[in-house]
PDB file of C-alpha atoms and ligand atoms in Angstrom:
ATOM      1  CA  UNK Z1067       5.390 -86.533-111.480  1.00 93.00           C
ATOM      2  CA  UNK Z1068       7.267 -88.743-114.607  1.00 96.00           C
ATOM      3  CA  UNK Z1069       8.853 -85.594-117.010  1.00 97.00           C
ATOM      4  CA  UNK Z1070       9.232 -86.637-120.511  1.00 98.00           C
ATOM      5  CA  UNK Z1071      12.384 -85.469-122.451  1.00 98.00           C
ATOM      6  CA  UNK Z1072      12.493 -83.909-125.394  1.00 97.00           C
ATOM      7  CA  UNK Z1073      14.350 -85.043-127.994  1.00 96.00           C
ATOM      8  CA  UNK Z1074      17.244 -82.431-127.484  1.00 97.00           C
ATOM      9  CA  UNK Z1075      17.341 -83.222-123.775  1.00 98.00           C
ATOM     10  CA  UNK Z1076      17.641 -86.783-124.696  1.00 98.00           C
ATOM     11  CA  UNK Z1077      20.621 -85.914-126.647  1.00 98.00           C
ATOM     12  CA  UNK Z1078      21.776 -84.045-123.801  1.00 98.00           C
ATOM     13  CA  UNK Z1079      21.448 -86.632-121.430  1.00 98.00           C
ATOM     14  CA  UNK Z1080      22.800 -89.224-123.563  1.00 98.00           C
ATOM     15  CA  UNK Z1081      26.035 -87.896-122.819  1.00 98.00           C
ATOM     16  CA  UNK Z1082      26.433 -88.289-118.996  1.00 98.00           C
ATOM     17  CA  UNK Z1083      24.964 -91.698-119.645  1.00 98.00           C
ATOM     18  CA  UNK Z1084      27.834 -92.267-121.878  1.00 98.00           C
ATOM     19  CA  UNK Z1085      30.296 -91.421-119.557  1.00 98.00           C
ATOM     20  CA  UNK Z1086      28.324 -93.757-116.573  1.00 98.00           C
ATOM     21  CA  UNK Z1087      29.306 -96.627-118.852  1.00 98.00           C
ATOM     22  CA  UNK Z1088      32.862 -95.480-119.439  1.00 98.00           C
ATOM     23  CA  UNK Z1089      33.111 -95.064-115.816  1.00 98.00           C
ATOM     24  CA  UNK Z1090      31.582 -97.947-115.400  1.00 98.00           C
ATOM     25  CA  UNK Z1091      33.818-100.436-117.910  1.00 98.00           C
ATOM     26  CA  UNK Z1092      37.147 -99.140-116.800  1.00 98.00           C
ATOM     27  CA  UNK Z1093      36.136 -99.303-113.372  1.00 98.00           C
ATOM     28  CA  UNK Z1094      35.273-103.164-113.655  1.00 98.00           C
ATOM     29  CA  UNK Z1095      38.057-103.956-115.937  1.00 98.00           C
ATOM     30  CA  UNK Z1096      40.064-103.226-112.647  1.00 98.00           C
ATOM     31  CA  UNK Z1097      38.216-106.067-110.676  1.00 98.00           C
ATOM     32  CA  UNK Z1098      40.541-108.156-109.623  1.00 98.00           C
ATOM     33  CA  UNK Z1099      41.708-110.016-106.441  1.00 98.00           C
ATOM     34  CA  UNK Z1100      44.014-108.017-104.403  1.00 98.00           C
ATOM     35  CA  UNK Z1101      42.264-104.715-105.750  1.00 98.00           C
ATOM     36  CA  UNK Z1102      40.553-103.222-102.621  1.00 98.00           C
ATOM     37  CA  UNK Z1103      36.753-100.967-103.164  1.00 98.00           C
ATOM     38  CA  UNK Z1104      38.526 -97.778-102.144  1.00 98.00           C
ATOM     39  CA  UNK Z1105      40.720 -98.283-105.237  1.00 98.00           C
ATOM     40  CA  UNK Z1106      38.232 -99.022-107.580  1.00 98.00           C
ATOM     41  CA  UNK Z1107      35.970 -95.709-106.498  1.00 98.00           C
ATOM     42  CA  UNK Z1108      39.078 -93.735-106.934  1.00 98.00           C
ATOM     43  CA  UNK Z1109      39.069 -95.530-111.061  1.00 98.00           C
ATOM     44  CA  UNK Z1110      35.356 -94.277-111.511  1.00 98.00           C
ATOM     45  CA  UNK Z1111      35.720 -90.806-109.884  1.00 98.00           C
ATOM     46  CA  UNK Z1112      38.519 -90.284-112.099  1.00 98.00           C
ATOM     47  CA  UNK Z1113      36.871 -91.026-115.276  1.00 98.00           C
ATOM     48  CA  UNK Z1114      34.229 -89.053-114.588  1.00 98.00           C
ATOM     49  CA  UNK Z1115      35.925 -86.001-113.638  1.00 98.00           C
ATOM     50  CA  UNK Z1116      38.392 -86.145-116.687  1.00 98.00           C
ATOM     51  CA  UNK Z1117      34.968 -85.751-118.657  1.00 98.00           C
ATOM     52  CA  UNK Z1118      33.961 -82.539-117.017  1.00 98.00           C
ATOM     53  CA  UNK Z1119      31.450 -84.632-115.554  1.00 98.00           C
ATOM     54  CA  UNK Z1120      29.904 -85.119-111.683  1.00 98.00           C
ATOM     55  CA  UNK Z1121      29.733 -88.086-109.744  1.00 98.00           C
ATOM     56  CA  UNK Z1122      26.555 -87.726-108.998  1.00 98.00           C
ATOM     57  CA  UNK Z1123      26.096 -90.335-106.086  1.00 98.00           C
ATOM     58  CA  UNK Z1124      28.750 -88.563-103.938  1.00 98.00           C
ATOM     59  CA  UNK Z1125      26.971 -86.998-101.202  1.00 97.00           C
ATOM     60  CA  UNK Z1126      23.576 -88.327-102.186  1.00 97.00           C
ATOM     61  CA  UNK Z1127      21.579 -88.420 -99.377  1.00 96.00           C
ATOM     62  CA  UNK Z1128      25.141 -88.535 -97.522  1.00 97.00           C
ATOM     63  CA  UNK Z1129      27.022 -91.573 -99.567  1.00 98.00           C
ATOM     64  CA  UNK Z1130      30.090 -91.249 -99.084  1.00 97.00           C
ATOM     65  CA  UNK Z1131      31.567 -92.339-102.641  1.00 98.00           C
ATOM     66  CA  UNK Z1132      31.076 -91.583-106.292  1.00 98.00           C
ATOM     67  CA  UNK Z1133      30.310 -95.697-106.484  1.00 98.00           C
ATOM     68  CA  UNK Z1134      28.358 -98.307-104.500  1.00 98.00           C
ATOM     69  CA  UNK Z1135      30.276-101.558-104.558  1.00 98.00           C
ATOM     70  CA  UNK Z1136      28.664-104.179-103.106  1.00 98.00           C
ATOM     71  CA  UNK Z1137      30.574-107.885-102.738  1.00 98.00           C
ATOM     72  CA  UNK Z1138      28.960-111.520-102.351  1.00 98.00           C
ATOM     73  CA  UNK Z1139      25.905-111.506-100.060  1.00 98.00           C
ATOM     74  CA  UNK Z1140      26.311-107.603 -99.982  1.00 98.00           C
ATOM     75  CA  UNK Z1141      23.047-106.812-102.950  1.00 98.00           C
ATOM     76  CA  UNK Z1142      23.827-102.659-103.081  1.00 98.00           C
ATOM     77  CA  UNK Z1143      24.618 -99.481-101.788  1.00 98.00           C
ATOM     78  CA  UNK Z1144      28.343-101.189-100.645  1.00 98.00           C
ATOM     79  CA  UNK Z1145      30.122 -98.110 -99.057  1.00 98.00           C
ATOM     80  CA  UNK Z1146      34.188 -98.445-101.169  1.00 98.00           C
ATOM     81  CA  UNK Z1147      37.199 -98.711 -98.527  1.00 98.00           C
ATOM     82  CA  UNK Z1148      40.510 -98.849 -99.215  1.00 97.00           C
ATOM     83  CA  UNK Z1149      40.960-101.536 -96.542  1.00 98.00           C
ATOM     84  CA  UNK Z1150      38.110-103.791 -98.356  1.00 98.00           C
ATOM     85  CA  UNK Z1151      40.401-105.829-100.502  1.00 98.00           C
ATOM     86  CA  UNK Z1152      38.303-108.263-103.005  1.00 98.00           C
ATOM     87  CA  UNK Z1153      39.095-111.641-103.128  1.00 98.00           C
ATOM     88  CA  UNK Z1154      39.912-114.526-105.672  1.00 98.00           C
ATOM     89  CA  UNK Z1155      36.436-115.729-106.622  1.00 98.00           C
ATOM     90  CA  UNK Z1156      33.696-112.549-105.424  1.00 98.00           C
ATOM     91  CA  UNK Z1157      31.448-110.936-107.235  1.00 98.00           C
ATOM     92  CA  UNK Z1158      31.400-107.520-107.485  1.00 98.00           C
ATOM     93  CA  UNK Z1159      29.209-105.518-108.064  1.00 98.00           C
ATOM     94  CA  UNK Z1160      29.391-101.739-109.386  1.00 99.00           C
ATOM     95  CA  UNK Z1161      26.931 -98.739-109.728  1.00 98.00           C
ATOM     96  CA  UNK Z1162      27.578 -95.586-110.428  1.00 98.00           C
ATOM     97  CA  UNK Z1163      26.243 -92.388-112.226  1.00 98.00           C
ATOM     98  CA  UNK Z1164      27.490 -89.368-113.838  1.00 98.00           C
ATOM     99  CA  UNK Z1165      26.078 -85.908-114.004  1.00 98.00           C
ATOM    100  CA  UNK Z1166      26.621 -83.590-117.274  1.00 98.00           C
ATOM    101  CA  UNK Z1167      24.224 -81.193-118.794  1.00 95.00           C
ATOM    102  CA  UNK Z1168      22.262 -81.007-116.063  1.00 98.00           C
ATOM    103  CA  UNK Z1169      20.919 -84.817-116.421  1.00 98.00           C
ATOM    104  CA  UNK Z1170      22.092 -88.215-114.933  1.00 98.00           C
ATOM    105  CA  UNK Z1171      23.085 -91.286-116.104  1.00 98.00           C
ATOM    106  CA  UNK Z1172      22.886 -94.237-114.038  1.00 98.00           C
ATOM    107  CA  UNK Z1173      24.211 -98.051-114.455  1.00 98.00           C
ATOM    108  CA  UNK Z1174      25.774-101.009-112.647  1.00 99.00           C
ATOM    109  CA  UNK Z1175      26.651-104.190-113.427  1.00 99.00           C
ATOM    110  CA  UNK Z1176      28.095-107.198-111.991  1.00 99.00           C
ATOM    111  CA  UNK Z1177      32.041-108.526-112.263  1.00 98.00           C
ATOM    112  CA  UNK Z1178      33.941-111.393-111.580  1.00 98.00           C
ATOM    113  CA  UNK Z1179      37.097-111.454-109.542  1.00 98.00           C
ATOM    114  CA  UNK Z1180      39.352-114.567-110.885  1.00 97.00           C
ATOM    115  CA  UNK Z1181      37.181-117.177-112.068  1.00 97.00           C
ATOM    116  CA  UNK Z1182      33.344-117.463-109.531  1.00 97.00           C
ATOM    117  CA  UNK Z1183      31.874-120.603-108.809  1.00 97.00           C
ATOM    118  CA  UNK Z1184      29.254-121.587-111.722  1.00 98.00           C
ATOM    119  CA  UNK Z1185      26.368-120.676-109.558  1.00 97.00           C
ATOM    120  CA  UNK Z1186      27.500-117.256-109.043  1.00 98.00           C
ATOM    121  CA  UNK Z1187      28.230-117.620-112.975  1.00 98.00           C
ATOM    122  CA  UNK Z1188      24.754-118.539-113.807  1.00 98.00           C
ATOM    123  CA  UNK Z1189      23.536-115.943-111.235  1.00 98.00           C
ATOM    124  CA  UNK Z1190      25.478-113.231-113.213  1.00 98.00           C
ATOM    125  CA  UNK Z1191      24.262-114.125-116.766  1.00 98.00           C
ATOM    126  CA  UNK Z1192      20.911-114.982-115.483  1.00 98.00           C
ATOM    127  CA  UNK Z1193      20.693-111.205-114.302  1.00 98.00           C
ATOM    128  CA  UNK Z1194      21.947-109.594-116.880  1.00 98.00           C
ATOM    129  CA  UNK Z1195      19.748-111.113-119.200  1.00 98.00           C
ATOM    130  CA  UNK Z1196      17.027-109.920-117.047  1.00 98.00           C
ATOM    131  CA  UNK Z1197      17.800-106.685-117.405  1.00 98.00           C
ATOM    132  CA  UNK Z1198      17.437-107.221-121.332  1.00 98.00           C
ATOM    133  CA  UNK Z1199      14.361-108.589-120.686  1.00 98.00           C
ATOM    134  CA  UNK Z1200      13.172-105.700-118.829  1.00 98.00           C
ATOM    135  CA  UNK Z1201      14.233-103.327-121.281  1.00 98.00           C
ATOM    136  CA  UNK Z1202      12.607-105.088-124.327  1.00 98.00           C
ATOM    137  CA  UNK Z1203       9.304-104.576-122.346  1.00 98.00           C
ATOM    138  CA  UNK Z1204       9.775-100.972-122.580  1.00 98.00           C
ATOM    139  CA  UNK Z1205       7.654 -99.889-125.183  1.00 98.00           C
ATOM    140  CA  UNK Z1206       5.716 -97.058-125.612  1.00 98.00           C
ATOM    141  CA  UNK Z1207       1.856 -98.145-124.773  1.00 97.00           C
ATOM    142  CA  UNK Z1208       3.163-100.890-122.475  1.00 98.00           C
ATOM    143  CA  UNK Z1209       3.234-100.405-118.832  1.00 98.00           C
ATOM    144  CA  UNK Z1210       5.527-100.813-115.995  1.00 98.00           C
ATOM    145  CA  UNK Z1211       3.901-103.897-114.825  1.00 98.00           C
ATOM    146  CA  UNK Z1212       5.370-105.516-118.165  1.00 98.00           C
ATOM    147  CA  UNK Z1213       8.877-104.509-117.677  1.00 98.00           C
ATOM    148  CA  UNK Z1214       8.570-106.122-113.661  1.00 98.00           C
ATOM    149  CA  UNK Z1215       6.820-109.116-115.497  1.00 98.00           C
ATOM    150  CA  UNK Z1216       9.509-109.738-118.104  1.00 98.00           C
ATOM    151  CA  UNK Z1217      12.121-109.445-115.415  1.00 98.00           C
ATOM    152  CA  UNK Z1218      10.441-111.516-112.443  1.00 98.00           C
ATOM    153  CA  UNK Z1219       9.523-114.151-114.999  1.00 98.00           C
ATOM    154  CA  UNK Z1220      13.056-114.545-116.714  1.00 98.00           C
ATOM    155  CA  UNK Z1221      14.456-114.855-113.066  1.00 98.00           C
ATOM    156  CA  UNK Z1222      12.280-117.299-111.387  1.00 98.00           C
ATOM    157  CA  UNK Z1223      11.541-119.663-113.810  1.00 98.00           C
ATOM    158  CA  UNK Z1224      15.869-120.238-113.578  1.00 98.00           C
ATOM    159  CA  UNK Z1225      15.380-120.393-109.943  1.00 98.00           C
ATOM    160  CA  UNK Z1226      16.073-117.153-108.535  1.00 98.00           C
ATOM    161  CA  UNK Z1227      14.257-114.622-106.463  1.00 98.00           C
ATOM    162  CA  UNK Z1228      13.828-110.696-106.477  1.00 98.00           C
ATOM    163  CA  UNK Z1229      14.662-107.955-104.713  1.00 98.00           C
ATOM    164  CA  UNK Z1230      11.185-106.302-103.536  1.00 98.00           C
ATOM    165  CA  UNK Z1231      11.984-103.233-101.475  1.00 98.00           C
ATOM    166  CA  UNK Z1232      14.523-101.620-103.604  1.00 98.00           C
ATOM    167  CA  UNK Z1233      13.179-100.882-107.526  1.00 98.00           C
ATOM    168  CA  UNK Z1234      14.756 -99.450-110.908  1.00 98.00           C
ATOM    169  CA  UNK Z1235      13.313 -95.312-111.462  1.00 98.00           C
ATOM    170  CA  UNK Z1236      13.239 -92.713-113.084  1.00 98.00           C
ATOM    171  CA  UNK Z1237      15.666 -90.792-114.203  1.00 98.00           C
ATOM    172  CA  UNK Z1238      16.679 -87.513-115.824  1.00 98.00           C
ATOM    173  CA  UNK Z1239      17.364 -84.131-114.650  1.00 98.00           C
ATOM    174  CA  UNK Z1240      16.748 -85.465-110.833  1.00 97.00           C
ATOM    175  CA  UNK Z1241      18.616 -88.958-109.846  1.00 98.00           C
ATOM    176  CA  UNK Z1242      15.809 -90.787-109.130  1.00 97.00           C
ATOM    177  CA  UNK Z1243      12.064 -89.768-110.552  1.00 97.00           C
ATOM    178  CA  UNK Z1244       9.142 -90.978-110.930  1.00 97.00           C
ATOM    179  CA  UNK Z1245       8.129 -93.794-111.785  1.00 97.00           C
ATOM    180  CA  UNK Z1246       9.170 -96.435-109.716  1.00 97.00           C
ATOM    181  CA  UNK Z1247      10.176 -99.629-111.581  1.00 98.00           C
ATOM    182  CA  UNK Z1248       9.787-102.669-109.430  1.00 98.00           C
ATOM    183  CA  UNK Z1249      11.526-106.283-110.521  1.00 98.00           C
ATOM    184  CA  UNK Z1250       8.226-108.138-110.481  1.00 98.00           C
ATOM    185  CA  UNK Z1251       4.463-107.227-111.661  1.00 97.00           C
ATOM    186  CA  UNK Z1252       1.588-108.066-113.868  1.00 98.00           C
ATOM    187  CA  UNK Z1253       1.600-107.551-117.269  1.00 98.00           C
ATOM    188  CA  UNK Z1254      -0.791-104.467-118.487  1.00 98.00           C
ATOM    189  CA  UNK Z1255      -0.836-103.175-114.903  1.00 98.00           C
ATOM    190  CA  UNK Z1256       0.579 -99.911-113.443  1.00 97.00           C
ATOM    191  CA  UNK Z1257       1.270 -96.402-115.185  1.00 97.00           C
ATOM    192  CA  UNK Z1258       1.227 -96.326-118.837  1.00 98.00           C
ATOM    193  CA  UNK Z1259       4.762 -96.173-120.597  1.00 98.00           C
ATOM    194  CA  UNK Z1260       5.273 -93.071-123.045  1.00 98.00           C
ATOM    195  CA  UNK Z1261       7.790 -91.984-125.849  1.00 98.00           C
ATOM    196  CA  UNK Z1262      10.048 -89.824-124.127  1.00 98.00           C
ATOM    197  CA  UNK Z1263      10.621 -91.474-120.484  1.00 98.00           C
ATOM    198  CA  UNK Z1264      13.621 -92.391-119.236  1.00 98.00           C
ATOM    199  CA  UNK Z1265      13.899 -95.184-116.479  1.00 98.00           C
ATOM    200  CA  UNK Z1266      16.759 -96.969-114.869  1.00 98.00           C
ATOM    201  CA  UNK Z1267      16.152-100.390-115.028  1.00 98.00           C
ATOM    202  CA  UNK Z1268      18.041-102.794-112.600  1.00 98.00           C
ATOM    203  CA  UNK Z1269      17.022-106.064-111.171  1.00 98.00           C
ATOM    204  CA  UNK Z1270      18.751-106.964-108.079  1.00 98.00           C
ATOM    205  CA  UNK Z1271      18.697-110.738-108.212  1.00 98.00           C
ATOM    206  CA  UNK Z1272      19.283-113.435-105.391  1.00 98.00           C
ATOM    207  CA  UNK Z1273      20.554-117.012-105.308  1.00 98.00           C
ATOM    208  CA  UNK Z1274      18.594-117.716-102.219  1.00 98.00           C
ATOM    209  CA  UNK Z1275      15.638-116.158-100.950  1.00 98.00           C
ATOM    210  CA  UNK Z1276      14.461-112.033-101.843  1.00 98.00           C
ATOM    211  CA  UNK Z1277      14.540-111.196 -98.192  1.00 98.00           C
ATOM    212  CA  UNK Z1278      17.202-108.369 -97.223  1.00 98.00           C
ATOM    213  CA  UNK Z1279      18.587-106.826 -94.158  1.00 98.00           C
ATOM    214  CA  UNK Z1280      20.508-103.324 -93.403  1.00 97.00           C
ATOM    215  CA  UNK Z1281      24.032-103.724 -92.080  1.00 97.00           C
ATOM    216  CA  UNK Z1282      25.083-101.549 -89.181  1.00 97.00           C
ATOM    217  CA  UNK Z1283      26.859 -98.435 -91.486  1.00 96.00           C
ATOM    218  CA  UNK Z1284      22.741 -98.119 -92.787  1.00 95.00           C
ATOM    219  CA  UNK Z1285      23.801 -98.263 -96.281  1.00 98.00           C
ATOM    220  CA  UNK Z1286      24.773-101.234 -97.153  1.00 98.00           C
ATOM    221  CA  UNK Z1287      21.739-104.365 -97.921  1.00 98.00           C
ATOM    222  CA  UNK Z1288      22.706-107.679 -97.726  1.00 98.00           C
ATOM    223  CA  UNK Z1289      20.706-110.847 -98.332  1.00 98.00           C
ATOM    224  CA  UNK Z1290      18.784-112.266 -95.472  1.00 98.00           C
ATOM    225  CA  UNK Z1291      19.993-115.311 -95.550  1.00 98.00           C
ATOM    226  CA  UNK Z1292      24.084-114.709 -96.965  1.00 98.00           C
ATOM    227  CA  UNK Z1293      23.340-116.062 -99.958  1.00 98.00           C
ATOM    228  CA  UNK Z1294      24.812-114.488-103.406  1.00 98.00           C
ATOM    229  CA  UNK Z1295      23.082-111.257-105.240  1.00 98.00           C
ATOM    230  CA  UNK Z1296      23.648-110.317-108.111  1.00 99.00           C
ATOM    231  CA  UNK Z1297      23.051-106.645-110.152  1.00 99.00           C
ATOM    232  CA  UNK Z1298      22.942-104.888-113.459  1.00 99.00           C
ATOM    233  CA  UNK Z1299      20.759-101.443-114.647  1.00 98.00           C
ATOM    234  CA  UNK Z1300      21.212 -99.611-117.209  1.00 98.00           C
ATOM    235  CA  UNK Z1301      19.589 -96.052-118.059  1.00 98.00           C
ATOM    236  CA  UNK Z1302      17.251 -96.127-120.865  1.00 98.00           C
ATOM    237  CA  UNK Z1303      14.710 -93.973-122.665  1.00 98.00           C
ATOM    238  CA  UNK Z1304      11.509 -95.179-124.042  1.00 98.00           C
ATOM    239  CA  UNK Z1305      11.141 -93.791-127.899  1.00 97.00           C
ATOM    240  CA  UNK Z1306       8.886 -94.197-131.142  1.00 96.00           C
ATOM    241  CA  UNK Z1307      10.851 -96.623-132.121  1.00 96.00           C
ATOM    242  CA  UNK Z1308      11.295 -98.890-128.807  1.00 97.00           C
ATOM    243  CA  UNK Z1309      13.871 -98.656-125.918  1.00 98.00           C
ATOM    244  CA  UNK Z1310      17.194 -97.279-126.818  1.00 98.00           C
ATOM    245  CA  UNK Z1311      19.726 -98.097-124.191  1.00 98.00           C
ATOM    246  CA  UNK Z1312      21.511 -94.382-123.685  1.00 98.00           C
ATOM    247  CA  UNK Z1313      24.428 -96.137-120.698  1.00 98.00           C
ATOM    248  CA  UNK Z1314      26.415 -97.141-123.393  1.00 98.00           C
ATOM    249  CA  UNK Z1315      29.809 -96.167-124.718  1.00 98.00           C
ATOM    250  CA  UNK Z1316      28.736 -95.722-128.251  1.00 93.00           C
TER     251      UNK Z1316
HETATM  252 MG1   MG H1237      19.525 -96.738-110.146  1.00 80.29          MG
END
């Protein structure tokens, strides 16, 4: 069932999306080589507690952090450690979400440690731009097909593939709501969009192929073939007058 917000709960939720970003920034200004995951969960819990807020992936479904922090070949759901130290050259990547007024935020994006090779660098960009893609697509009258269609096109024409078995959602009062968003599709196919959802968006790109496997702790997905992945969402909400990006500090 897809619940549309009200402009009020918008407002409402607009402000545990703000402090997802915040959480989110200070935790990836901290990227760094020598830094280890453990350390940079501790950054984001932090922040979000000295907001009044909840980390709302702690003890989802079991996770064991208030972040997923995911390194290289590792595409999401990384489980922090303090004995994971990151090294000169990884990319990192971050997702976390913050609970406040009884609504979610959700975001990640994807950091440098030192200075990454230029594929990883055009990986990066490539991805994030995606995202902006995706969100652009998110109009009112639209439907999800053209947000996956914006996204999967942007991606593969540059040469990289998609993640198929893990999609962007809805979001709001529950973490994850319907719809699901997938990071491909057909333009003018799937459930209509409306003024008043609110989806995470977040293509999960690869350098090499879109297959995926499970590591051993059941959490963390990896790239079939170790090849680099790359990730960035953001929580938005679809409105009269087009998609207003609501993870953001300002
Ligand atoms: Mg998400």
């Amino acid at each position: 069932m897809i619940v549309l917000k009200t402009s009020k709960e918008l407002a409402l939720m607009k402000e545990a999306c703000r402090i997802s970003a915040r959480a989110l920034r200070i935790a990836g200004e901290a990227v760094e080589p020598g830094v280890t995951t453990g350390e940079l969960d501790k950054i984001a819990r932090k922040v979000i507690a000295e907001a009044g807020a909840t980390p709302v992936f702690l003890g989802y479904n079991g996770f064991p952090a208030a972040a997923c922090i995911s390194i290289n070949n590792e595409v999401i759901h990384g489980i922090p450690n303090k004995k994971r130290v990151i090294r000169q050259g990884d990319l990192v990547k971050i997702d976390l979400g913050a609970r406040l007024n009884g609504f979610n935020g959700d975001n990640a994006a994807t950091f440098a440690a030192g200075s990454i090779s230029p594929e990883a660098e055009r990986l990066s960009k490539t991805t994030q731009q995606a995202l902006y893609e995706g969100i652009r697509a998110a109009v009112a009258g639209g439907r999800i097909g053209d947000i996956g269609a914006a996204v999967q096109r942007y991606c593969e024409e540059r040469g990289f593939s998609l993640v198929r078995e893990f999609t962007g959602h809805g979001v709001g009062a529950q973490l994850h709501e319907d719809p699901s968003v997938p990071n491909f599709g057909t333009p003018g196919r799937g459930t209509r969009l409306l003024s008043g959802m609110t989806l995470a968006i977040e293509p999960m790109v690869n350098l090499g192929k879109k297959e995926i496997n499970f590591m051993p702790d059941k959490w963390t997905v990896v790239t079939r073939d170790g090849e680099l992945s790359a990730h960035f969402e953001h929580t938005i909400a679809i409105t009269v007058n087009g998609p207003v990006i609501l993870t953001k500090e300002d």
